[in-house]
Every structure is written in structure tokens, then in C-alpha cells.
């Protein structure tokens, strides 16, 4: 019988908060030297192959989990934005790939609606928000190979306060959150002084969470906001370790899960600097390494550290075998399929074929056995949410995409527009037609589109180039961030300064090759960029100007 597979997804888990990670430049930069005490998280990783250079495909949950469960990059599986696009119907998820091998499957998440909304619950036999129900399901299917995905959202903002769900709507949850608030205020000490006073009594768990969010925003609004926010985050990780992670470890030990199953533990994305909020703590903001670099460990059934090739014991808690090869979370599916004896299924699903197949997943077993694998970049993209100025609709635009190598990262914000003439040389009609083409994906010579633009402009008053430039300048919150840059991750791991020769107008051979790759990816993307909602919202021209680079 094939081995059972357990996936432990800890939402917002940073790469440098696990004991096996040796280099922690992002924590060192804010003066945090001591890691949290997490013995139960270490238990999941003990005796594992630990990847020190694992990269997520997006800084938010839905897209990242779509890549984890399909082995494909966002342009291939279709879940590109946070909530505005769903899984393509012809792309299979991991439970659908394993079903021919006889696997039963369950999805356990604190927030199952995140998965249901974009179609990531497809193929799972059961879906629940209750850990106890997941344990009963595991015991009831002991005569079959099982796939269990456990997604824990406790570490997500507001950091340690459990969110109400169908399984957690009770007075016990309210008491649990209040006890954590008391503990947090006592441990943070002076950081909480001068903050808004807490209500005399909390009636519901969400009231505690709202108060915690307000308290956290006041803490990180101070001069040392990023460091204080990370200290709060690390204390929340300790609480989660002695809470749900301890419960799961006790369950796995009692039922012998560690001895009979493949256990993969990872974060779907990290938590780091938000450039849109003066570099406070957050995610879904940019593709910095503290946001897209994540922990990833794979543990074989009954694996012991002495059985691993070239083990590197860590001085703290969890002995692991370090794997320094860069990998992407899309590599997890091919690896699990090969371990489960279904490597041919990966070939059938085209994970290594197609126009951008080389960016999709590949098995990590060669790296786990000590062999070197060809170096290739890890692809990632970030869609930003905007609220329309006129009718308040939410639209999403492709804000940033990256290619990451172990030693460097290429970051491109917006799109690279290349015209035969400079924009300043175009007459008014040609200029607006070009705007129309790039904003809506319509042909530039479409006379009907020109008439629609004229009517749209008339509703908002006369629109001139000077007006558009002024709108852009007023709303360019991210102006200090280069539109295109190559960062040296070895000499500058914090990505503080791009390489000097690439700051102004990068046109190096590497940059041109990356642009050609992005164009190749876009030609076969599903859904194509921009999203359908963006095409309809022509009133968002001032927002899209920032992305499209019409104004430097």
C-alpha cells in the first residue's frame, strides 16, 4: 500500500523562524537574535530534509496553495489574484492525481471558504474546520492510503487570536482569546502602554480580534514598528506551538502517523515589510524575500536523523538534513507523486511539458539524495487590489513579478512598454488610444473604443496629459521602489539597493531575457492579464498609470 501523506501548512510562517535556518539576515537587521521556543514545530521537522532556499509563488494564501496543490505556476493554474480568479477546470489538484492510486483525501482548514471560493476544495473527499473531525476521519480510513492537508491560520494577522468558525463558535474560544490578550499585554510590557484601553467586557471572539488589531497597529506605528511587530509575531508562534501544534503532535504520536506517513511542513508565505505602509509588518504587499521565502521540510515514514545522508545536526532541538538547493513550492507535488509511486501521473498532467513547463514543478528527490540539480529561477507574481474612485468596485492589477535565483532576484513592477516613438511625441488621440490598449487589452486602432473613451472622459471632466500626470504623482505611494531592478541577494540580502547599473533604465542581456520569458508566460496565461474585471473598469486609468510606467 502506498504511504499516506500529511501536509502541514502554517499560514504566514517566515523562513527564519524555524530552528534549522542558519542565516537570518531579516531578523538580524532589526536586532532580534533569540528565536521562539517551538519544540512541537521542531518535532514535525525532526529527521526531515529541510530546504533552506524554498520560494513561494505569491505573497497570499489562495495563489500559493494553488501552486502547492497543482505543481504549477500561477499563470498555468489560473488562481492569479487573491479572490478574483479561480482554478482552471482542466488543471488537476493533488487529491485528484492520487485518487487513481486509491487515496482518500481530506482538507482541514480554519477558513475553508478561502479554498472553496477559488475551487481548491475540488477532489477532496471531505472538508472540515475541526481538527478533532480530521482525526476521526484519519482513524476511520486506516485501511487506505490517505492524503490530509492541515491548514492553520492562527499565525496570520492578528497573530495568535483564533478566528471563529463552525467548529470554534463557543464561549471557550472567547475565553481563550481573552487569556491570550492578557498574556500578550503582560509580556509586551511597555509596548502596550498608552494604547487604547480595552473594553470592560468582551461579548464575542471577534471583538477581541478587533481590539488586538487596533492594539497591534498602535504598537507598530512607533519608530521601531517593524521590530516590535516581529516580536509580537514571534510570541504568537510560541503560543501556536503549545496550542494546535502540540495537539497535532500528540495525535500523530498516538496514532503512529510519523512512522507510517510522509509529512511535509511548510509556510504558504511569510510576513515582512509592507512598502505601502512605511515598511510596517504585513504581506500581500511586495515580493521581498521575508515574504516569499518560506520553510519547507519533507519527512519520510519513520525517518530518523541517523538514516539521512550527510546529516547536519542543529544546535537547537531539531536535527535535520539541510538541502541548500533552491526550490519552489511548485516542486512539492512532483516530489510527493514520486514518493507515492505515481511519478507517471506528473508526466500525464504535463508538469514538465508545455510552453512554460520548465517553470513548473520538478521532483526534489535528486537534491534529497545529495545530487546537484540544474539551477533554474523560481517564478512569482503579485496582484494588487484597488478600489475604484467612481463606484467603489474592487479591481486587481498585476503589480509585480519576480524571477529568483539563489544569488540574485529580478523584480519587475508593472509592464515594460516599448513603442516605436516616445509617448511625448504622440498626439492626444494616439496617446489615449495607447492608454486604452494597455488598460483594456483592446486594439489601439479601434474607433469604437476611442468613442467610448471620449464619453468616459467627458463624465469626469476634461482629461489632459497634465491632469493624468498630476493624478499619478499624487497617488504614487511606491515611488521609491524601482520599477525594474536586479538585486544581489548575497551582498544585499535585505534587497535595500538594486545593482547600480540596473537602477535607471535596465537593459542588460539578463533583463531582456527575463522580459522575453514574461511575454512567453503571458501568451499562455489563464486567465490572461489583465483580469476580466480590470478590462471593464476604464475609470481606473490613474491607478493603472502607475503600473504601466507612463510616468517615471
Short mmCIF file of C-alpha atoms in Angstrom, two decimals:
data_model
loop_
_atom_site.label_atom_id
_atom_site.label_comp_id
_atom_site.label_asym_id
_atom_site.label_seq_id
_atom_site.Cartn_x
_atom_site.Cartn_y
_atom_site.Cartn_z
CA UNK A 1 0.00 0.00 0.00
CA UNK A 2 1.38 3.47 -0.84
CA UNK A 3 2.33 5.63 2.14
CA UNK A 4 -0.11 8.17 3.50
CA UNK A 5 0.72 11.86 3.01
CA UNK A 6 0.22 14.67 5.53
CA UNK A 7 0.68 18.32 4.56
CA UNK A 8 1.04 20.81 7.41
CA UNK A 9 0.53 24.35 6.10
CA UNK A 10 1.21 27.10 8.65
CA UNK A 11 -0.09 30.33 7.20
CA UNK A 12 2.37 33.28 7.29
CA UNK A 13 5.29 31.22 8.67
CA UNK A 14 8.57 33.04 7.95
CA UNK A 15 11.63 31.18 6.71
CA UNK A 16 13.87 32.49 9.51
CA UNK A 17 11.64 31.47 12.45
CA UNK A 18 12.49 27.76 12.35
CA UNK A 19 15.38 26.29 14.27
CA UNK A 20 17.18 24.71 11.30
CA UNK A 21 17.65 28.01 9.45
CA UNK A 22 21.22 29.19 9.98
CA UNK A 23 21.20 32.58 8.25
CA UNK A 24 18.58 35.08 9.45
CA UNK A 25 19.52 38.47 7.95
CA UNK A 26 15.99 39.87 8.16
CA UNK A 27 15.75 39.23 11.90
CA UNK A 28 19.34 40.36 12.48
CA UNK A 29 18.59 43.65 10.72
CA UNK A 30 16.01 44.61 13.38
CA UNK A 31 18.06 43.33 16.32
CA UNK A 32 16.19 40.08 17.05
CA UNK A 33 18.67 37.36 18.00
CA UNK A 34 16.58 34.88 20.02
CA UNK A 35 14.21 32.53 18.24
CA UNK A 36 10.93 31.42 19.84
CA UNK A 37 10.85 28.12 21.72
CA UNK A 38 8.87 25.82 19.41
CA UNK A 39 9.51 22.17 20.41
CA UNK A 40 6.40 20.84 18.67
CA UNK A 41 7.12 22.59 15.37
CA UNK A 42 10.63 21.12 15.66
CA UNK A 43 9.04 17.69 16.14
CA UNK A 44 7.41 17.94 12.70
CA UNK A 45 10.76 18.82 11.17
CA UNK A 46 12.92 16.38 13.12
CA UNK A 47 14.60 13.86 10.85
CA UNK A 48 13.45 15.74 7.74
CA UNK A 49 15.06 17.02 4.62
CA UNK A 50 14.97 20.78 5.24
CA UNK A 51 15.15 23.16 2.27
CA UNK A 52 16.83 26.43 3.17
CA UNK A 53 16.01 28.16 -0.14
CA UNK A 54 12.31 27.40 -0.69
CA UNK A 55 10.31 30.10 -2.50
CA UNK A 56 6.55 30.73 -2.73
CA UNK A 57 4.86 31.80 -5.95
CA UNK A 58 2.76 34.59 -4.37
CA UNK A 59 2.51 36.55 -1.11
CA UNK A 60 -1.07 35.46 -0.33
CA UNK A 61 -2.82 32.24 0.60
CA UNK A 62 -5.03 31.28 -2.34
CA UNK A 63 -2.47 31.55 -5.14
CA UNK A 64 0.29 29.96 -3.09
CA UNK A 65 -1.84 26.96 -2.13
CA UNK A 66 -2.98 26.57 -5.73
CA UNK A 67 0.69 26.21 -6.73
CA UNK A 68 1.33 23.81 -3.83
CA UNK A 69 -1.60 21.56 -4.77
CA UNK A 70 -1.11 21.61 -8.56
CA UNK A 71 2.65 21.83 -9.07
CA UNK A 72 2.13 24.74 -11.47
CA UNK A 73 2.94 28.44 -11.50
CA UNK A 74 0.01 30.92 -11.24
CA UNK A 75 -0.19 31.60 -14.96
CA UNK A 76 -0.74 27.87 -15.51
CA UNK A 77 -3.28 27.01 -12.80
CA UNK A 78 -5.33 30.21 -13.11
CA UNK A 79 -5.58 31.36 -9.47
CA UNK A 80 -3.61 34.52 -10.08
CA UNK A 81 -5.19 37.18 -7.87
CA UNK A 82 -6.30 36.72 -4.27
CA UNK A 83 -10.02 36.15 -4.87
CA UNK A 84 -10.91 37.34 -8.40
CA UNK A 85 -9.88 34.27 -10.39
CA UNK A 86 -10.40 30.55 -9.83
CA UNK A 87 -8.72 27.26 -10.65
CA UNK A 88 -8.80 26.34 -14.32
CA UNK A 89 -11.14 23.35 -14.90
CA UNK A 90 -8.54 21.33 -16.84
CA UNK A 91 -5.91 21.52 -14.07
CA UNK A 92 -5.89 18.68 -11.54
CA UNK A 93 -5.25 19.08 -7.83
CA UNK A 94 -3.09 16.67 -5.83
CA UNK A 95 -6.06 14.67 -4.42
CA UNK A 96 -7.35 14.16 -7.97
CA UNK A 97 -3.91 12.97 -9.08
CA UNK A 98 -3.70 10.50 -6.18
CA UNK A 99 -7.25 9.17 -6.49
CA UNK A 100 -6.26 6.52 -9.11
CA UNK A 101 -3.80 5.14 -6.55
CA UNK A 102 -6.64 4.58 -4.06
CA UNK A 103 -6.06 7.59 -1.81
CA UNK A 104 -8.77 9.01 0.43
CA UNK A 105 -8.36 12.76 0.98
CA UNK A 106 -9.40 15.41 3.47
CA UNK A 107 -8.90 19.18 3.70
CA UNK A 108 -8.85 20.64 7.20
CA UNK A 109 -8.63 24.45 7.40
CA UNK A 110 -9.64 27.13 9.88
CA UNK A 111 -11.06 29.05 6.90
CA UNK A 112 -12.38 26.59 4.33
CA UNK A 113 -14.08 29.41 2.39
CA UNK A 114 -10.64 30.53 1.16
CA UNK A 115 -10.28 27.18 -0.61
CA UNK A 116 -13.90 26.85 -1.74
CA UNK A 117 -14.07 30.31 -3.31
CA UNK A 118 -11.33 29.60 -5.85
CA UNK A 119 -12.02 25.89 -6.33
CA UNK A 120 -9.16 24.45 -4.24
CA UNK A 121 -11.50 22.07 -2.41
CA UNK A 122 -12.07 20.13 -5.62
CA UNK A 123 -11.14 16.46 -5.40
CA UNK A 124 -11.08 16.27 -1.59
CA UNK A 125 -13.45 13.62 -0.25
CA UNK A 126 -14.10 15.58 2.94
CA UNK A 127 -13.65 19.18 4.06
CA UNK A 128 -13.76 20.29 7.70
CA UNK A 129 -12.82 23.12 10.04
CA UNK A 130 -12.46 20.83 13.08
CA UNK A 131 -9.18 19.14 13.99
CA UNK A 132 -11.00 16.51 16.03
CA UNK A 133 -13.11 15.61 12.98
CA UNK A 134 -9.92 15.30 10.95
CA UNK A 135 -8.52 12.86 13.49
CA UNK A 136 -11.68 10.74 13.40
CA UNK A 137 -11.54 10.72 9.61
CA UNK A 138 -7.90 9.58 9.73
CA UNK A 139 -8.75 6.69 12.05
CA UNK A 140 -11.80 5.64 10.00
CA UNK A 141 -9.70 5.29 6.82
CA UNK A 142 -6.76 3.39 8.30
CA UNK A 143 -7.03 0.62 5.69
CA UNK A 144 -6.44 3.03 2.77
CA UNK A 145 -3.63 5.41 1.88
CA UNK A 146 -4.67 8.91 2.97
CA UNK A 147 -3.92 12.48 1.94
CA UNK A 148 -4.54 15.05 4.69
CA UNK A 149 -3.96 18.77 4.31
CA UNK A 150 -4.00 20.72 7.61
CA UNK A 151 -4.03 24.48 7.12
CA UNK A 152 -3.57 26.54 10.30
CA UNK A 153 -4.37 30.26 10.17
CA UNK A 154 -3.52 31.11 13.78
CA UNK A 155 -0.21 32.81 12.91
CA UNK A 156 -1.93 35.12 10.41
CA UNK A 157 -2.85 38.65 11.42
CA UNK A 158 -3.95 39.30 14.21
CA UNK A 159 -1.20 36.90 15.29
CA UNK A 160 -2.36 34.16 17.62
CA UNK A 161 -6.01 35.10 18.09
CA UNK A 162 -8.08 32.22 16.82
CA UNK A 163 -10.78 33.08 14.28
CA UNK A 164 -14.37 31.90 14.85
CA UNK A 165 -15.52 29.07 12.60
CA UNK A 166 -18.24 26.46 12.66
CA UNK A 167 -16.02 24.34 14.89
CA UNK A 168 -14.96 27.18 17.20
CA UNK A 169 -18.12 29.23 17.89
CA UNK A 170 -18.22 28.87 21.67
CA UNK A 171 -17.62 30.65 24.94
CA UNK A 172 -14.40 28.63 25.27
CA UNK A 173 -12.96 30.40 22.22
CA UNK A 174 -13.82 33.78 23.74
CA UNK A 175 -12.09 32.83 27.00
CA UNK A 176 -9.08 31.51 25.06
CA UNK A 177 -8.65 34.76 23.12
CA UNK A 178 -9.06 36.88 26.27
CA UNK A 179 -6.42 34.80 28.08
CA UNK A 180 -4.03 35.30 25.15
CA UNK A 181 -4.69 39.06 25.20
CA UNK A 182 -3.90 39.15 28.93
CA UNK A 183 -0.70 37.17 28.39
CA UNK A 184 0.34 39.32 25.45
CA UNK A 185 -0.19 42.63 27.25
CA UNK A 186 1.79 41.32 30.22
CA UNK A 187 4.69 40.02 28.12
CA UNK A 188 4.92 43.01 25.77
CA UNK A 189 5.06 45.37 28.75
CA UNK A 190 5.88 48.93 27.80
CA UNK A 191 4.97 48.38 24.16
CA UNK A 192 1.28 48.39 25.07
CA UNK A 193 1.44 51.44 27.33
CA UNK A 194 -0.58 54.36 26.05
CA UNK A 195 -2.63 52.16 23.73
CA UNK A 196 -6.38 52.31 23.53
CA UNK A 197 -8.00 50.90 26.70
CA UNK A 198 -9.68 47.55 26.37
CA UNK A 199 -13.43 47.27 26.84
CA UNK A 200 -14.72 46.31 30.26
CA UNK A 201 -16.11 43.11 28.80
CA UNK A 202 -15.88 41.22 25.52
CA UNK A 203 -19.06 39.61 24.21
CA UNK A 204 -17.72 37.73 21.16
CA UNK A 205 -14.35 36.36 19.96
CA UNK A 206 -14.29 38.80 17.03
CA UNK A 207 -14.38 41.73 19.45
CA UNK A 208 -11.13 40.51 20.98
CA UNK A 209 -9.61 40.21 17.50
CA UNK A 210 -10.68 43.74 16.54
CA UNK A 211 -9.14 45.12 19.73
CA UNK A 212 -5.95 43.14 19.07
CA UNK A 213 -5.68 44.54 15.54
CA UNK A 214 -6.09 48.09 16.85
CA UNK A 215 -3.51 47.45 19.57
CA UNK A 216 -1.08 45.97 17.03
CA UNK A 217 -1.47 48.94 14.67
CA UNK A 218 -0.63 51.32 17.52
CA UNK A 219 2.41 49.27 18.51
CA UNK A 220 3.87 49.16 15.01
CA UNK A 221 3.15 52.84 14.35
CA UNK A 222 6.09 53.76 16.59
CA UNK A 223 9.67 54.32 15.47
CA UNK A 224 10.66 50.68 15.93
CA UNK A 225 7.42 49.37 14.47
CA UNK A 226 8.82 46.55 12.34
CA UNK A 227 10.90 45.14 15.21
CA UNK A 228 8.03 45.42 17.70
CA UNK A 229 5.63 43.83 15.24
CA UNK A 230 8.01 40.91 14.73
CA UNK A 231 8.36 40.39 18.49
CA UNK A 232 4.57 40.15 18.72
CA UNK A 233 4.62 37.74 15.77
CA UNK A 234 7.26 35.50 17.41
CA UNK A 235 5.31 35.35 20.66
CA UNK A 236 2.26 34.29 18.67
CA UNK A 237 4.32 31.48 17.10
CA UNK A 238 5.20 30.22 20.59
CA UNK A 239 1.53 30.25 21.53
CA UNK A 240 0.55 28.30 18.42
CA UNK A 241 3.30 25.78 19.16
CA UNK A 242 1.90 24.98 22.58
CA UNK A 243 -1.67 25.09 21.22
CA UNK A 244 -2.78 23.40 17.97
CA UNK A 245 0.71 22.16 17.02
CA UNK A 246 1.06 20.39 20.38
CA UNK A 247 -2.36 18.80 19.90
CA UNK A 248 -1.41 17.55 16.42
CA UNK A 249 1.94 16.16 17.64
CA UNK A 250 0.17 14.23 20.42
CA UNK A 251 -2.31 12.87 17.85
CA UNK A 252 0.42 11.86 15.41
CA UNK A 253 2.39 10.18 18.16
CA UNK A 254 -0.63 8.24 19.46
CA UNK A 255 -1.79 7.06 16.03
CA UNK A 256 1.71 6.38 14.67
CA UNK A 257 1.42 8.94 11.87
CA UNK A 258 5.13 9.82 12.00
CA UNK A 259 6.06 6.18 11.46
CA UNK A 260 3.68 5.46 8.59
CA UNK A 261 3.32 8.69 6.58
CA UNK A 262 5.16 11.25 4.52
CA UNK A 263 4.93 14.54 6.46
CA UNK A 264 5.63 17.82 4.64
CA UNK A 265 5.63 21.04 6.69
CA UNK A 266 5.76 24.47 5.07
CA UNK A 267 4.60 28.07 5.15
CA UNK A 268 2.49 29.32 2.25
CA UNK A 269 4.15 32.75 2.52
CA UNK A 270 5.98 34.78 5.11
CA UNK A 271 5.35 38.05 6.93
CA UNK A 272 7.53 41.08 6.35
CA UNK A 273 7.93 44.63 5.17
CA UNK A 274 4.98 46.44 3.64
CA UNK A 275 6.32 49.24 1.40
CA UNK A 276 2.84 50.73 1.05
CA UNK A 277 2.65 51.29 4.84
CA UNK A 278 6.06 52.76 5.55
CA UNK A 279 7.58 49.28 5.78
CA UNK A 280 5.42 48.03 8.63
CA UNK A 281 4.67 44.34 9.18
CA UNK A 282 2.40 42.59 6.69
CA UNK A 283 2.21 40.54 3.49
CA UNK A 284 0.29 40.74 0.22
CA UNK A 285 2.40 43.83 -0.34
CA UNK A 286 5.56 43.04 -2.29
CA UNK A 287 7.86 40.19 -3.27
CA UNK A 288 10.58 40.73 -0.70
CA UNK A 289 12.45 37.65 0.49
CA UNK A 290 11.00 37.83 4.01
CA UNK A 291 7.56 37.43 2.37
CA UNK A 292 8.12 34.86 -0.40
CA UNK A 293 10.93 32.80 1.14
CA UNK A 294 9.40 30.06 3.29
CA UNK A 295 10.38 26.98 5.33
CA UNK A 296 9.87 23.57 3.71
CA UNK A 297 10.64 20.15 5.18
CA UNK A 298 9.83 16.65 3.90
CA UNK A 299 9.94 13.70 6.30
CA UNK A 300 9.84 10.08 5.15
CA UNK A 301 7.80 7.45 7.03
CA UNK A 302 9.61 6.56 10.24
CA UNK A 303 12.66 8.57 9.19
CA UNK A 304 15.44 9.02 11.74
CA UNK A 305 18.28 11.52 11.55
CA UNK A 306 20.96 8.82 11.56
CA UNK A 307 19.43 7.37 8.39
CA UNK A 308 19.77 10.60 6.41
CA UNK A 309 22.65 11.19 4.05
CA UNK A 310 25.12 13.80 5.32
CA UNK A 311 23.05 14.89 8.36
CA UNK A 312 23.77 18.33 9.81
CA UNK A 313 22.65 18.35 13.46
CA UNK A 314 21.38 21.73 14.59
CA UNK A 315 22.36 23.10 17.98
CA UNK A 316 18.66 23.69 18.76
CA UNK A 317 16.03 20.96 19.08
CA UNK A 318 15.53 19.59 15.55
CA UNK A 319 18.28 17.59 13.80
CA UNK A 320 17.68 17.74 10.06
CA UNK A 321 19.46 17.20 6.76
CA UNK A 322 19.92 20.60 5.14
CA UNK A 323 19.33 20.90 1.39
CA UNK A 324 20.83 24.10 0.03
CA UNK A 325 19.41 23.80 -3.49
CA UNK A 326 16.84 26.46 -4.33
CA UNK A 327 13.36 25.09 -4.89
CA UNK A 328 9.85 26.40 -5.35
CA UNK A 329 6.67 25.25 -3.64
CA UNK A 330 5.53 24.01 -7.06
CA UNK A 331 8.14 21.25 -6.65
CA UNK A 332 6.23 19.65 -3.79
CA UNK A 333 3.60 17.85 -5.92
CA UNK A 334 6.08 16.04 -8.25
CA UNK A 335 8.14 15.04 -5.21
CA UNK A 336 5.14 13.60 -3.39
CA UNK A 337 3.90 11.82 -6.51
CA UNK A 338 7.26 10.14 -6.98
CA UNK A 339 7.42 9.11 -3.31
CA UNK A 340 3.89 7.70 -3.57
CA UNK A 341 4.76 5.71 -6.68
CA UNK A 342 2.83 7.91 -9.06
CA UNK A 343 5.62 9.67 -10.91
CA UNK A 344 3.96 8.89 -14.24
CA UNK A 345 0.95 10.91 -13.10
CA UNK A 346 3.10 14.02 -13.03
CA UNK A 347 4.10 13.36 -16.61
CA UNK A 348 0.47 12.82 -17.61
CA UNK A 349 -0.51 16.15 -16.09
CA UNK A 350 2.13 17.95 -18.12
CA UNK A 351 4.04 19.37 -15.15
CA UNK A 352 7.23 19.20 -17.21
CA UNK A 353 5.72 19.97 -20.59
CA UNK A 354 4.09 22.93 -22.27
CA UNK A 355 5.27 26.42 -23.17
CA UNK A 356 6.34 27.28 -19.60
CA UNK A 357 6.78 23.74 -18.34
CA UNK A 358 10.33 24.34 -17.16
CA UNK A 359 8.97 26.81 -14.58
CA UNK A 360 6.51 24.24 -13.23
CA UNK A 361 7.31 21.63 -10.61
CA UNK A 362 10.07 19.03 -10.68
CA UNK A 363 10.90 16.25 -8.24
CA UNK A 364 13.31 17.16 -5.45
CA UNK A 365 14.45 13.57 -4.80
CA UNK A 366 17.81 14.08 -6.56
CA UNK A 367 18.61 17.01 -4.24
CA UNK A 368 17.44 14.99 -1.24
CA UNK A 369 19.83 12.19 -2.20
CA UNK A 370 22.77 14.61 -2.35
CA UNK A 371 22.96 15.14 -6.12
CA UNK A 372 23.13 18.61 -7.63
CA UNK A 373 20.19 19.75 -9.71
CA UNK A 374 20.30 22.27 -12.56
CA UNK A 375 19.81 25.80 -11.24
CA UNK A 376 16.68 27.47 -12.52
CA UNK A 377 14.73 30.54 -11.40
CA UNK A 378 11.66 30.48 -9.16
CA UNK A 379 8.77 32.47 -10.63
CA UNK A 380 6.41 34.59 -8.55
CA UNK A 381 3.81 37.29 -9.11
CA UNK A 382 1.74 39.70 -7.04
CA UNK A 383 -1.66 41.18 -7.89
CA UNK A 384 -2.64 44.37 -6.07
CA UNK A 385 -6.19 45.24 -5.07
CA UNK A 386 -7.55 48.70 -5.88
CA UNK A 387 -10.86 50.33 -5.05
CA UNK A 388 -12.30 52.28 -7.97
CA UNK A 389 -12.70 56.01 -7.42
CA UNK A 390 -16.13 56.27 -9.02
CA UNK A 391 -18.20 53.26 -8.00
CA UNK A 392 -16.08 51.65 -5.29
CA UNK A 393 -15.62 48.33 -7.10
CA UNK A 394 -12.58 46.23 -6.24
CA UNK A 395 -10.26 45.65 -9.18
CA UNK A 396 -6.94 43.83 -9.24
CA UNK A 397 -3.92 44.52 -11.40
CA UNK A 398 -0.70 42.65 -12.00
CA UNK A 399 1.62 44.72 -9.84
CA UNK A 400 4.90 42.83 -9.60
CA UNK A 401 6.61 39.68 -10.85
CA UNK A 402 9.94 38.19 -9.93
CA UNK A 403 12.49 35.62 -11.00
CA UNK A 404 14.62 34.45 -8.09
CA UNK A 405 17.94 32.62 -8.23
CA UNK A 406 19.91 31.63 -5.11
CA UNK A 407 22.18 34.65 -5.52
CA UNK A 408 20.03 37.30 -7.23
CA UNK A 409 16.47 38.35 -7.90
CA UNK A 410 14.98 40.21 -10.84
CA UNK A 411 11.96 42.33 -9.87
CA UNK A 412 9.67 43.98 -12.43
CA UNK A 413 6.89 46.33 -11.31
CA UNK A 414 4.19 46.97 -13.89
CA UNK A 415 4.93 46.18 -17.53
CA UNK A 416 7.73 47.14 -19.85
CA UNK A 417 6.19 49.30 -22.60
CA UNK A 418 8.21 49.56 -25.78
CA UNK A 419 6.97 51.89 -28.51
CA UNK A 420 8.45 52.99 -31.78
CA UNK A 421 8.12 56.59 -30.59
CA UNK A 422 8.28 58.16 -27.17
CA UNK A 423 4.94 58.85 -25.54
CA UNK A 424 5.61 62.57 -25.57
CA UNK A 425 5.69 62.51 -29.37
CA UNK A 426 2.20 61.03 -29.73
CA UNK A 427 -0.75 63.30 -30.41
CA UNK A 428 -3.68 63.33 -27.98
CA UNK A 429 -5.74 60.72 -29.79
CA UNK A 430 -2.81 58.34 -30.24
CA UNK A 431 -1.86 58.82 -26.60
CA UNK A 432 -5.34 57.96 -25.29
CA UNK A 433 -5.65 55.06 -27.73
CA UNK A 434 -2.39 53.69 -26.36
CA UNK A 435 -3.75 54.07 -22.84
CA UNK A 436 -6.91 52.26 -23.93
CA UNK A 437 -4.93 49.43 -25.46
CA UNK A 438 -2.80 48.85 -22.38
CA UNK A 439 -5.57 49.33 -19.84
CA UNK A 440 -8.20 47.24 -21.51
CA UNK A 441 -6.38 44.96 -23.91
CA UNK A 442 -8.24 46.39 -26.92
CA UNK A 443 -6.67 47.18 -30.29
CA UNK A 444 -5.25 50.68 -30.48
CA UNK A 445 -6.98 51.38 -33.81
CA UNK A 446 -10.46 50.51 -32.54
CA UNK A 447 -12.57 53.58 -33.39
CA UNK A 448 -15.43 52.37 -31.22
CA UNK A 449 -13.14 52.16 -28.25
CA UNK A 450 -11.98 55.70 -28.94
CA UNK A 451 -15.60 56.95 -28.80
CA UNK A 452 -16.18 55.13 -25.52
CA UNK A 453 -13.09 56.75 -24.06
CA UNK A 454 -14.27 60.19 -25.12
CA UNK A 455 -17.62 59.64 -23.37
CA UNK A 456 -15.89 58.23 -20.31
CA UNK A 457 -13.55 61.23 -20.15
CA UNK A 458 -16.47 63.65 -20.53
CA UNK A 459 -18.16 62.25 -17.42
CA UNK A 460 -15.15 63.09 -15.32
CA UNK A 461 -14.40 66.40 -16.97
CA UNK A 462 -11.63 67.18 -19.40
CA UNK A 463 -8.65 64.81 -19.09
CA UNK A 464 -5.34 66.16 -20.27
CA UNK A 465 -1.88 64.73 -20.06
CA UNK A 466 -1.08 67.22 -17.34
CA UNK A 467 -4.10 66.01 -15.34
CA UNK A 468 -3.10 62.37 -15.75
CA UNK A 469 0.45 63.13 -14.70
CA UNK A 470 -0.78 65.02 -11.65
CA UNK A 471 -3.08 62.15 -10.63
CA UNK A 472 -0.22 59.73 -10.92
CA UNK A 473 2.15 61.88 -8.88
CA UNK A 474 -0.44 62.34 -6.12
CA UNK A 475 -1.01 58.60 -5.74
CA UNK A 476 2.48 57.23 -6.33
CA UNK A 477 2.99 55.84 -2.83
CA UNK A 478 5.60 53.36 -4.05
CA UNK A 479 7.73 55.85 -5.98
CA UNK A 480 10.98 54.96 -4.10
CA UNK A 481 10.75 51.35 -5.31
CA UNK A 482 12.44 50.86 -8.71
CA UNK A 483 10.15 49.69 -11.49
CA UNK A 484 12.72 47.17 -12.62
CA UNK A 485 15.81 46.06 -10.77
CA UNK A 486 18.16 43.15 -10.17
CA UNK A 487 19.06 42.59 -6.52
CA UNK A 488 22.20 40.90 -5.23
CA UNK A 489 20.87 38.51 -2.56
CA UNK A 490 24.36 37.56 -1.38
CA UNK A 491 25.80 41.03 -0.88
CA UNK A 492 22.46 42.67 -0.05
CA UNK A 493 20.07 40.05 1.40
CA UNK A 494 17.62 42.74 2.54
CA UNK A 495 17.21 43.99 -1.06
CA UNK A 496 17.86 47.53 0.12
CA UNK A 497 19.57 48.68 -3.07
CA UNK A 498 19.36 47.24 -6.60
CA UNK A 499 22.52 46.80 -8.61
CA UNK A 500 23.66 50.27 -9.63
CA UNK A 501 23.76 49.61 -13.36
CA UNK A 502 20.12 48.45 -13.25
CA UNK A 503 18.60 51.34 -11.31
CA UNK A 504 17.61 53.77 -14.04
CA UNK A 505 16.89 52.00 -17.31
CA UNK A 506 17.88 48.36 -17.04
CA UNK A 507 18.59 46.96 -20.47
CA UNK A 508 21.10 44.26 -19.67
CA UNK A 509 21.03 40.95 -21.50
CA UNK A 510 19.67 39.27 -18.38
CA UNK A 511 16.87 41.81 -18.15
CA UNK A 512 15.94 41.35 -21.80
CA UNK A 513 15.87 37.56 -21.41
CA UNK A 514 13.56 37.94 -18.40
CA UNK A 515 11.20 40.19 -20.36
CA UNK A 516 11.07 37.64 -23.16
CA UNK A 517 10.26 34.93 -20.61
CA UNK A 518 7.46 37.02 -19.06
CA UNK A 519 6.00 37.67 -22.51
CA UNK A 520 6.14 33.94 -23.24
CA UNK A 521 4.39 33.22 -19.96
CA UNK A 522 1.69 35.83 -20.67
CA UNK A 523 0.89 34.41 -24.09
CA UNK A 524 -0.22 31.14 -22.50
CA UNK A 525 -1.60 32.51 -19.22
CA UNK A 526 -5.04 31.63 -17.92
CA UNK A 527 -6.77 33.90 -17.26
CA UNK A 528 -4.82 36.34 -19.39
CA UNK A 529 -3.50 39.55 -17.92
CA UNK A 530 -5.21 41.84 -17.08
CA UNK A 531 -8.16 40.13 -15.39
CA UNK A 532 -11.63 40.42 -16.86
CA UNK A 533 -12.77 42.88 -14.21
CA UNK A 534 -9.85 45.18 -14.94
CA UNK A 535 -10.75 45.39 -18.62
CA UNK A 536 -14.16 46.80 -17.80
CA UNK A 537 -13.02 49.42 -15.32
CA UNK A 538 -11.74 52.17 -17.59
CA UNK A 539 -12.16 54.72 -14.80
CA UNK A 540 -9.08 53.22 -13.10
CA UNK A 541 -6.66 54.89 -15.51
CA UNK A 542 -4.93 56.84 -12.74
CA UNK A 543 -4.28 53.60 -10.85
CA UNK A 544 -3.01 51.72 -13.87
CA UNK A 545 -0.73 54.55 -14.95
CA UNK A 546 1.49 53.66 -12.04
CA UNK A 547 1.78 50.05 -13.16
CA UNK A 548 2.21 50.74 -16.84
CA UNK A 549 5.07 53.18 -16.45
CA UNK A 550 3.66 56.12 -18.38
CA UNK A 551 5.25 58.44 -15.82
CA UNK A 552 8.63 57.81 -14.29
#
